[in-house]
Amino acid sequence: MLILTCPHCGPRHEQEFHYGRQAHVAYPDDPSALSDAQWARYLFHRANPRGPHAERWVHSAGCRKWFNVVRDTLTNEISAVYPAGAQPPAEHADLVPAPVVPDVPASTTTEQTKEA
Amino acid sequence: MSFDPRALPEHPDFLWANPEPKSSYDVVIVGGGGHGLATAYYLAARHGITNVAVVERGWLGGGNMARNTTIIRSNYLWDESSAMYEAALKLWEGMEEELGYDVFFSQRGVLNLAHSLQDVRESVRRVEANRLNGVDAEFLDADGVREVCPIVNTDNLRYPVLGATYQPRAGIAKHDWVAWAYARRAAELGVDLIQDCEVTGFVKDGNRVVGVETTQGRINAGRVALCVAGSTSPLAELAGIEVPIQSHPLQALVSELFEPVHPTVVMSNHIHVYVSQAHKGELVMGAGVDQYTGYGQRGSFHVIEEQMAAAVELFPIFARAHVLRTWGGIVDVTMDASPIMGTTPVDDLFVNAGWGTGGFKAVPAAGLAYAHTLATGEPHELNAPFSLERFETGALIDEHGAAAVAH
Ligand SMILES: Cc1cc2nc3c(=O)[nH]c(=O)nc-3n(C[C@H](O)[C@H](O)[C@H](O)COP(=O)(O)OP(=O)(O)OC[C@H]3O[C@@H](n4cnc5c(N)ncnc54)[C@H](O)[C@@H]3O)c2cc1C
Ligand SMILES: [Zn+2]
């Protein structure tokens, strides 16, 4: 059983929380400009590392607030807890995934469409 | 083949050799679980391709193959899944004959309990879908449940049992014997089974995979086939591809031995436990996956607590049973709770993964279809719908309901 430290309520058993999967996955700026493959990437591909993982949890049986955690998926060791919306500590900066962006910038596509 | 269910089959005597890897094979299969071994067997037996190696980082059948609760059924909701699992069930029915080896396949039936009106409606819908697909299924009311499995408590619990789907042809088998049966026949047909050999990287020529790096050196390959269950994401990443998979711990446990008391398999999605009695007499139980991803091969204790509470409510006579041991495996779950099998964006690299909590029952059909894909480069009709592309086309096969284990 994990003991998670809610930033608002302190340490509590895992059963009080719900897991919210990978953190820092940004909604695409211009979703309609994405190809099917890029859209699938945004919807379905999440990091699944053997090691440190930045993830979201919600204290559903407590204060009901979301927050972020860096947890090692092999050892379950928790190395950072920080508020929703914040960036991970510098040593875990690589856990923030690159946003899914269209291959061709959206503005160019629009220009081409206009000319055609 | 018929046998006395109280007798043990002959020990396999490790009927495969332990060869040194050759420098090159037509096909290298990564992972010596049920899926890898069955694939090797069907490649050799059905396609005559015998210049094949199965490379396994531990020992044959020591992964999820050795950890599962061995439930075999084909009562899935969608056409694509019922085709796959029913093809598997038919192969299970002929497996002992085909492989010349007892695997203790016992068709004792499975009950999937319904505890709410919504459960009942979902169950009746699935029974009708099963019948349209030629899968044996019926809906039983609570009396019918007690008739099939008299030890189930239907009334005196928080969520009473209102009924169940029943698939009489479902059952269990002895997982180790299944692995050994495939291993033995594959080895006889010329396949090299190489244990203690971990794949640590891929050799590529442009966008084509041409071999694998292993702890026993480089092995060249015409084609490489992943069959590594919960290890797929990290391994695929080494090959330069991403798979939409999340790995979770899933636990199971067994009790001490008892006289035969539980005649079938009982699964409850709602209060969350599944129970059968192994041939020797242990009660075998599983529950849901841990909610978080992980590779630690141990799960949270409260999952076991909740599963035992559910078991004791459903089967009051188990209240004094002692737990003998618990263990965990790492299962690979996809977003639509269906597997992925087929080609990948890397030429000559193939993937078979995402079976999650239910891939044991699929072993023969998955092996058959994957072997076809490896031999021809094209999917078999059974695995065509389960391509990696479905996440782009949107042709998802959402089996969250019928996959039965919550994830
Ligand atoms: C607790 C539990 C209960 C389950 N219950 C059921 C059930 O009742 N019914 C059902 O149908 N299914 C069940 N399953 C699911 C089923 O066990 C799996 O879906 C299935 O076993 C996966 O395929 P496999 O047998 O090939 O995997 P595995 O047996 O895990 O084989 C994969 C192999 O790959 C090897 N490997 C990994 N990485 C490498 C590498 N880099 N190099 C070389 N080798 C590598 C591993 O060592 C392993 O032996 C259960 C699973 C668990 C964990
Ligand atoms: Zn809180």
GROMACS .gro file of N, CA, C and O in nm, chain B residues 320-395:
model
  304
  436ARG      N    1  -1.283  -1.972   0.689
  436ARG     CA    2  -1.172  -2.017   0.772
  436ARG      C    3  -1.053  -2.068   0.692
  436ARG      O    4  -0.958  -2.123   0.747
  437ALA      N    5  -1.059  -2.049   0.561
  437ALA     CA    6  -0.947  -2.095   0.476
  437ALA      C    7  -0.824  -2.008   0.501
  437ALA      O    8  -0.834  -1.888   0.521
  438HIS      N    9  -0.708  -2.071   0.499
  438HIS     CA   10  -0.584  -1.996   0.514
  438HIS      C   11  -0.524  -1.963   0.377
  438HIS      O   12  -0.527  -2.046   0.288
  439VAL      N   13  -0.470  -1.843   0.366
  439VAL     CA   14  -0.400  -1.807   0.244
  439VAL      C   15  -0.261  -1.870   0.249
  439VAL      O   16  -0.190  -1.858   0.347
  440LEU      N   17  -0.228  -1.941   0.142
  440LEU     CA   18  -0.096  -2.005   0.137
  440LEU      C   19   0.008  -1.908   0.083
  440LEU      O   20   0.114  -1.891   0.138
  441ARG      N   21  -0.024  -1.844  -0.032
  441ARG     CA   22   0.069  -1.742  -0.084
  441ARG      C   23  -0.004  -1.647  -0.178
  441ARG      O   24  -0.108  -1.680  -0.233
  442THR      N   25   0.055  -1.530  -0.191
  442THR     CA   26   0.005  -1.429  -0.286
  442THR      C   27   0.123  -1.390  -0.375
  442THR      O   28   0.238  -1.406  -0.335
  443TRP      N   29   0.093  -1.340  -0.494
  443TRP     CA   30   0.201  -1.297  -0.583
  443TRP      C   31   0.144  -1.196  -0.681
  443TRP      O   32   0.023  -1.175  -0.686
  444GLY      N   33   0.231  -1.134  -0.756
  444GLY     CA   34   0.185  -1.036  -0.854
  444GLY      C   35   0.254  -1.056  -0.988
  444GLY      O   36   0.365  -1.110  -0.995
  445GLY      N   37   0.187  -1.016  -1.093
  445GLY     CA   38   0.247  -1.013  -1.227
  445GLY      C   39   0.225  -0.873  -1.283
  445GLY      O   40   0.145  -0.797  -1.230
  446ILE      N   41   0.298  -0.840  -1.388
  446ILE     CA   42   0.280  -0.709  -1.452
  446ILE      C   43   0.203  -0.729  -1.581
  446ILE      O   44   0.250  -0.798  -1.672
  447VAL      N   45   0.084  -0.672  -1.585
  447VAL     CA   46   0.001  -0.689  -1.705
  447VAL      C   47   0.001  -0.561  -1.788
  447VAL      O   48   0.016  -0.451  -1.736
  448ASP      N   49  -0.016  -0.577  -1.918
  448ASP     CA   50  -0.004  -0.467  -2.014
  448ASP      C   51  -0.142  -0.431  -2.067
  448ASP      O   52  -0.201  -0.504  -2.144
  449VAL      N   53  -0.190  -0.317  -2.023
  449VAL     CA   54  -0.328  -0.280  -2.049
  449VAL      C   55  -0.334  -0.171  -2.157
  449VAL      O   56  -0.260  -0.074  -2.151
  450THR      N   57  -0.424  -0.190  -2.254
  450THR     CA   58  -0.444  -0.087  -2.357
  450THR      C   59  -0.567  -0.005  -2.322
  450THR      O   60  -0.646  -0.041  -2.235
  451MET      N   61  -0.587   0.104  -2.395
  451MET     CA   62  -0.699   0.194  -2.366
  451MET      C   63  -0.834   0.130  -2.393
  451MET      O   64  -0.935   0.173  -2.338
  452ASP      N   65  -0.842   0.032  -2.485
  452ASP     CA   66  -0.972  -0.030  -2.512
  452ASP      C   67  -0.981  -0.172  -2.456
  452ASP      O   68  -1.071  -0.248  -2.491
  453ALA      N   69  -0.886  -0.207  -2.369
  453ALA     CA   70  -0.886  -0.338  -2.304
  453ALA      C   71  -0.883  -0.453  -2.404
  453ALA      O   72  -0.931  -0.563  -2.377
  454SER      N   73  -0.826  -0.428  -2.522
  454SER     CA   74  -0.807  -0.534  -2.622
  454SER      C   75  -0.659  -0.539  -2.661
  454SER      O   76  -0.589  -0.439  -2.651
  455PRO      N   77  -0.615  -0.656  -2.709
  455PRO     CA   78  -0.473  -0.672  -2.740
  455PRO      C   79  -0.430  -0.599  -2.867
  455PRO      O   80  -0.513  -0.550  -2.944
  456ILE      N   81  -0.300  -0.595  -2.888
  456ILE     CA   82  -0.241  -0.541  -3.011
  456ILE      C   83  -0.160  -0.654  -3.073
  456ILE      O   84  -0.075  -0.713  -3.006
  457MET      N   85  -0.189  -0.686  -3.199
  457MET     CA   86  -0.107  -0.789  -3.264
  457MET      C   87  -0.091  -0.757  -3.412
  457MET      O   88  -0.190  -0.740  -3.482
  458GLY      N   89   0.035  -0.748  -3.457
  458GLY     CA   90   0.056  -0.726  -3.600
  458GLY      C   91   0.187  -0.656  -3.628
  458GLY      O   92   0.283  -0.666  -3.552
  459THR      N   93   0.188  -0.585  -3.742
  459THR     CA   94   0.308  -0.516  -3.786
  459THR      C   95   0.328  -0.390  -3.701
  459THR      O   96   0.238  -0.348  -3.630
  460THR      N   97   0.448  -0.332  -3.712
  460THR     CA   98   0.478  -0.206  -3.643
  460THR      C   99   0.535  -0.109  -3.746
  460THR      O  100   0.565  -0.151  -3.860
  461PRO      N  101   0.555   0.017  -3.710
  461PRO     CA  102   0.617   0.111  -3.805
  461PRO      C  103   0.761   0.071  -3.843
  461PRO      O  104   0.816   0.125  -3.938
  462VAL      N  105   0.824  -0.021  -3.770
  462VAL     CA  106   0.958  -0.068  -3.806
  462VAL      C  107   0.943  -0.196  -3.889
  462VAL      O  108   0.875  -0.291  -3.848
  463ASP      N  109   1.005  -0.199  -4.007
  463ASP     CA  110   0.994  -0.316  -4.094
  463ASP      C  111   1.050  -0.441  -4.024
  463ASP      O  112   1.154  -0.436  -3.959
  464ASP      N  113   0.979  -0.552  -4.044
  464ASP     CA  114   1.020  -0.684  -3.991
  464ASP      C  115   1.020  -0.693  -3.839
  464ASP      O  116   1.069  -0.790  -3.782
  465LEU      N  117   0.963  -0.591  -3.773
  465LEU     CA  118   0.942  -0.601  -3.628
  465LEU      C  119   0.792  -0.612  -3.603
  465LEU      O  120   0.714  -0.532  -3.655
  466PHE      N  121   0.753  -0.713  -3.528
  466PHE     CA  122   0.612  -0.741  -3.503
  466PHE      C  123   0.584  -0.735  -3.353
  466PHE      O  124   0.674  -0.760  -3.273
  467VAL      N  125   0.459  -0.705  -3.321
  467VAL     CA  126   0.427  -0.694  -3.179
  467VAL      C  127   0.302  -0.776  -3.146
  467VAL      O  128   0.208  -0.784  -3.225
  468ASN      N  129   0.309  -0.842  -3.032
  468ASN     CA  130   0.194  -0.914  -2.975
  468ASN      C  131   0.193  -0.876  -2.828
  468ASN      O  132   0.281  -0.917  -2.753
  469ALA      N  133   0.095  -0.794  -2.787
  469ALA     CA  134   0.097  -0.738  -2.651
  469ALA      C  135  -0.041  -0.690  -2.612
  469ALA      O  136  -0.137  -0.704  -2.689
  470GLY      N  137  -0.050  -0.633  -2.494
  470GLY     CA  138  -0.174  -0.569  -2.452
  470GLY      C  139  -0.284  -0.667  -2.414
  470GLY      O  140  -0.400  -0.628  -2.410
  471TRP      N  141  -0.250  -0.791  -2.383
  471TRP     CA  142  -0.352  -0.889  -2.344
  471TRP      C  143  -0.399  -0.865  -2.201
  471TRP      O  144  -0.493  -0.928  -2.155
  472GLY      N  145  -0.329  -0.776  -2.134
  472GLY     CA  146  -0.374  -0.732  -2.003
  472GLY      C  147  -0.391  -0.848  -1.907
  472GLY      O  148  -0.300  -0.929  -1.887
  473THR      N  149  -0.509  -0.855  -1.850
  473THR     CA  150  -0.536  -0.953  -1.745
  473THR      C  151  -0.593  -1.082  -1.802
  473THR      O  152  -0.633  -1.169  -1.725
  474GLY      N  153  -0.603  -1.094  -1.936
  474GLY     CA  154  -0.676  -1.208  -1.992
  474GLY      C  155  -0.612  -1.282  -2.106
  474GLY      O  156  -0.680  -1.341  -2.189
  475GLY      N  157  -0.479  -1.285  -2.112
  475GLY     CA  158  -0.414  -1.342  -2.229
  475GLY      C  159  -0.385  -1.491  -2.221
  475GLY      O  160  -0.344  -1.551  -2.321
  476PHE      N  161  -0.405  -1.553  -2.105
  476PHE     CA  162  -0.377  -1.697  -2.096
  476PHE      C  163  -0.473  -1.774  -2.185
  476PHE      O  164  -0.433  -1.861  -2.264
  477LYS      N  165  -0.603  -1.741  -2.175
  477LYS     CA  166  -0.704  -1.812  -2.252
  477LYS      C  167  -0.681  -1.802  -2.402
  477LYS      O  168  -0.726  -1.885  -2.478
  478ALA      N  169  -0.609  -1.696  -2.445
  478ALA     CA  170  -0.590  -1.671  -2.587
  478ALA      C  171  -0.470  -1.746  -2.644
  478ALA      O  172  -0.452  -1.749  -2.766
  479VAL      N  173  -0.389  -1.807  -2.556
  479VAL     CA  174  -0.258  -1.859  -2.599
  479VAL      C  175  -0.262  -1.934  -2.734
  479VAL      O  176  -0.189  -1.897  -2.826
  480PRO      N  177  -0.349  -2.035  -2.753
  480PRO     CA  178  -0.338  -2.107  -2.880
  480PRO      C  179  -0.376  -2.024  -3.002
  480PRO      O  180  -0.306  -2.030  -3.104
  481ALA      N  181  -0.484  -1.946  -2.995
  481ALA     CA  182  -0.526  -1.868  -3.112
  481ALA      C  183  -0.429  -1.755  -3.140
  481ALA      O  184  -0.400  -1.722  -3.256
  482ALA      N  185  -0.378  -1.694  -3.033
  482ALA     CA  186  -0.282  -1.586  -3.052
  482ALA      C  187  -0.156  -1.642  -3.117
  482ALA      O  188  -0.101  -1.582  -3.210
  483GLY      N  189  -0.111  -1.760  -3.072
  483GLY     CA  190   0.007  -1.822  -3.132
  483GLY      C  191  -0.017  -1.854  -3.279
  483GLY      O  192   0.068  -1.827  -3.364
  484LEU      N  193  -0.135  -1.909  -3.308
  484LEU     CA  194  -0.169  -1.946  -3.446
  484LEU      C  195  -0.171  -1.822  -3.537
  484LEU      O  196  -0.112  -1.821  -3.645
  485ALA      N  197  -0.239  -1.717  -3.491
  485ALA     CA  198  -0.254  -1.598  -3.574
  485ALA      C  199  -0.121  -1.523  -3.589
  485ALA      O  200  -0.086  -1.474  -3.697
  486TYR      N  201  -0.046  -1.517  -3.480
  486TYR     CA  202   0.083  -1.445  -3.483
  486TYR      C  203   0.181  -1.519  -3.574
  486TYR      O  204   0.254  -1.457  -3.651
  487ALA      N  205   0.180  -1.652  -3.567
  487ALA     CA  206   0.267  -1.731  -3.656
  487ALA      C  207   0.233  -1.703  -3.802
  487ALA      O  208   0.322  -1.687  -3.886
  488HIS      N  209   0.105  -1.694  -3.832
  488HIS     CA  210   0.061  -1.663  -3.969
  488HIS      C  211   0.117  -1.526  -4.011
  488HIS      O  212   0.169  -1.510  -4.122
  489THR      N  213   0.104  -1.428  -3.921
  489THR     CA  214   0.151  -1.293  -3.951
  489THR      C  215   0.303  -1.293  -3.974
  489THR      O  216   0.352  -1.226  -4.066
  490LEU      N  217   0.375  -1.370  -3.893
  490LEU     CA  218   0.521  -1.374  -3.907
  490LEU      C  219   0.563  -1.447  -4.034
  490LEU      O  220   0.661  -1.411  -4.099
  491ALA      N  221   0.486  -1.550  -4.070
  491ALA     CA  222   0.522  -1.630  -4.187
  491ALA      C  223   0.492  -1.553  -4.316
  491ALA      O  224   0.568  -1.562  -4.413
  492THR      N  225   0.381  -1.478  -4.318
  492THR     CA  226   0.336  -1.416  -4.443
  492THR      C  227   0.360  -1.265  -4.447
  492THR      O  228   0.348  -1.204  -4.554
  493GLY      N  229   0.386  -1.204  -4.333
  493GLY     CA  230   0.396  -1.058  -4.327
  493GLY      C  231   0.261  -0.989  -4.322
  493GLY      O  232   0.254  -0.867  -4.315
  494GLU      N  233   0.155  -1.068  -4.328
  494GLU     CA  234   0.018  -1.014  -4.329
  494GLU      C  235  -0.057  -1.066  -4.208
  494GLU      O  236  -0.036  -1.178  -4.165
  495PRO      N  237  -0.153  -0.986  -4.156
  495PRO     CA  238  -0.231  -1.039  -4.043
  495PRO      C  239  -0.321  -1.155  -4.084
  495PRO      O  240  -0.365  -1.163  -4.198
  496HIS      N  241  -0.343  -1.246  -3.992
  496HIS     CA  242  -0.445  -1.350  -4.004
  496HIS      C  243  -0.580  -1.281  -3.985
  496HIS      O  244  -0.585  -1.173  -3.925
  497GLU      N  245  -0.688  -1.342  -4.033
  497GLU     CA  246  -0.818  -1.273  -4.016
  497GLU      C  247  -0.853  -1.254  -3.869
  497GLU      O  248  -0.926  -1.160  -3.833
  498LEU      N  249  -0.797  -1.339  -3.781
  498LEU     CA  250  -0.827  -1.323  -3.639
  498LEU      C  251  -0.762  -1.198  -3.579
  498LEU      O  252  -0.819  -1.133  -3.492
  499ASN      N  253  -0.639  -1.166  -3.623
  499ASN     CA  254  -0.572  -1.052  -3.559
  499ASN      C  255  -0.579  -0.925  -3.640
  499ASN      O  256  -0.538  -0.819  -3.591
  500ALA      N  257  -0.635  -0.929  -3.762
  500ALA     CA  258  -0.642  -0.806  -3.843
  500ALA      C  259  -0.707  -0.689  -3.767
  500ALA      O  260  -0.656  -0.577  -3.772
  501PRO      N  261  -0.820  -0.712  -3.695
  501PRO     CA  262  -0.880  -0.597  -3.626
  501PRO      C  263  -0.796  -0.545  -3.509
  501PRO      O  264  -0.821  -0.434  -3.461
  502PHE      N  265  -0.700  -0.625  -3.463
  502PHE     CA  266  -0.625  -0.588  -3.342
  502PHE      C  267  -0.493  -0.519  -3.376
  502PHE      O  268  -0.394  -0.531  -3.304
  503SER      N  269  -0.492  -0.446  -3.488
  503SER     CA  270  -0.368  -0.380  -3.532
  503SER      C  271  -0.339  -0.257  -3.446
  503SER      O  272  -0.428  -0.202  -3.380
  504LEU      N  273  -0.214  -0.215  -3.452
  504LEU     CA  274  -0.172  -0.092  -3.385
  504LEU      C  275  -0.242   0.029  -3.447
  504LEU      O  276  -0.266   0.130  -3.381
  505GLU      N  277  -0.279   0.017  -3.577
  505GLU     CA  278  -0.342   0.131  -3.646
  505GLU      C  279  -0.479   0.165  -3.592
  505GLU      O  280  -0.530   0.274  -3.617
  506ARG      N  281  -0.543   0.072  -3.518
  506ARG     CA  282  -0.680   0.102  -3.478
  506ARG      C  283  -0.689   0.226  -3.389
  506ARG      O  284  -0.793   0.290  -3.384
  507PHE      N  285  -0.579   0.260  -3.324
  507PHE     CA  286  -0.583   0.379  -3.240
  507PHE      C  287  -0.584   0.506  -3.325
  507PHE      O  288  -0.623   0.613  -3.278
  508GLU      N  289  -0.540   0.495  -3.452
  508GLU     CA  290  -0.547   0.609  -3.544
  508GLU      C  291  -0.678   0.610  -3.620
  508GLU      O  292  -0.736   0.716  -3.645
  509THR      N  293  -0.725   0.494  -3.662
  509THR     CA  294  -0.849   0.490  -3.740
  509THR      C  295  -0.971   0.508  -3.651
  509THR      O  296  -1.078   0.543  -3.699
  510GLY      N  297  -0.955   0.479  -3.523
  510GLY     CA  298  -1.068   0.489  -3.430
  510GLY      C  299  -1.150   0.362  -3.423
  510GLY      O  300  -1.252   0.359  -3.354
  511ALA      N  301  -1.107   0.255  -3.491
  511ALA     CA  302  -1.182   0.129  -3.488
  511ALA      C  303  -1.146   0.051  -3.361
  511ALA      O  304  -1.094  -0.061  -3.366
   0.00000   0.00000   0.00000
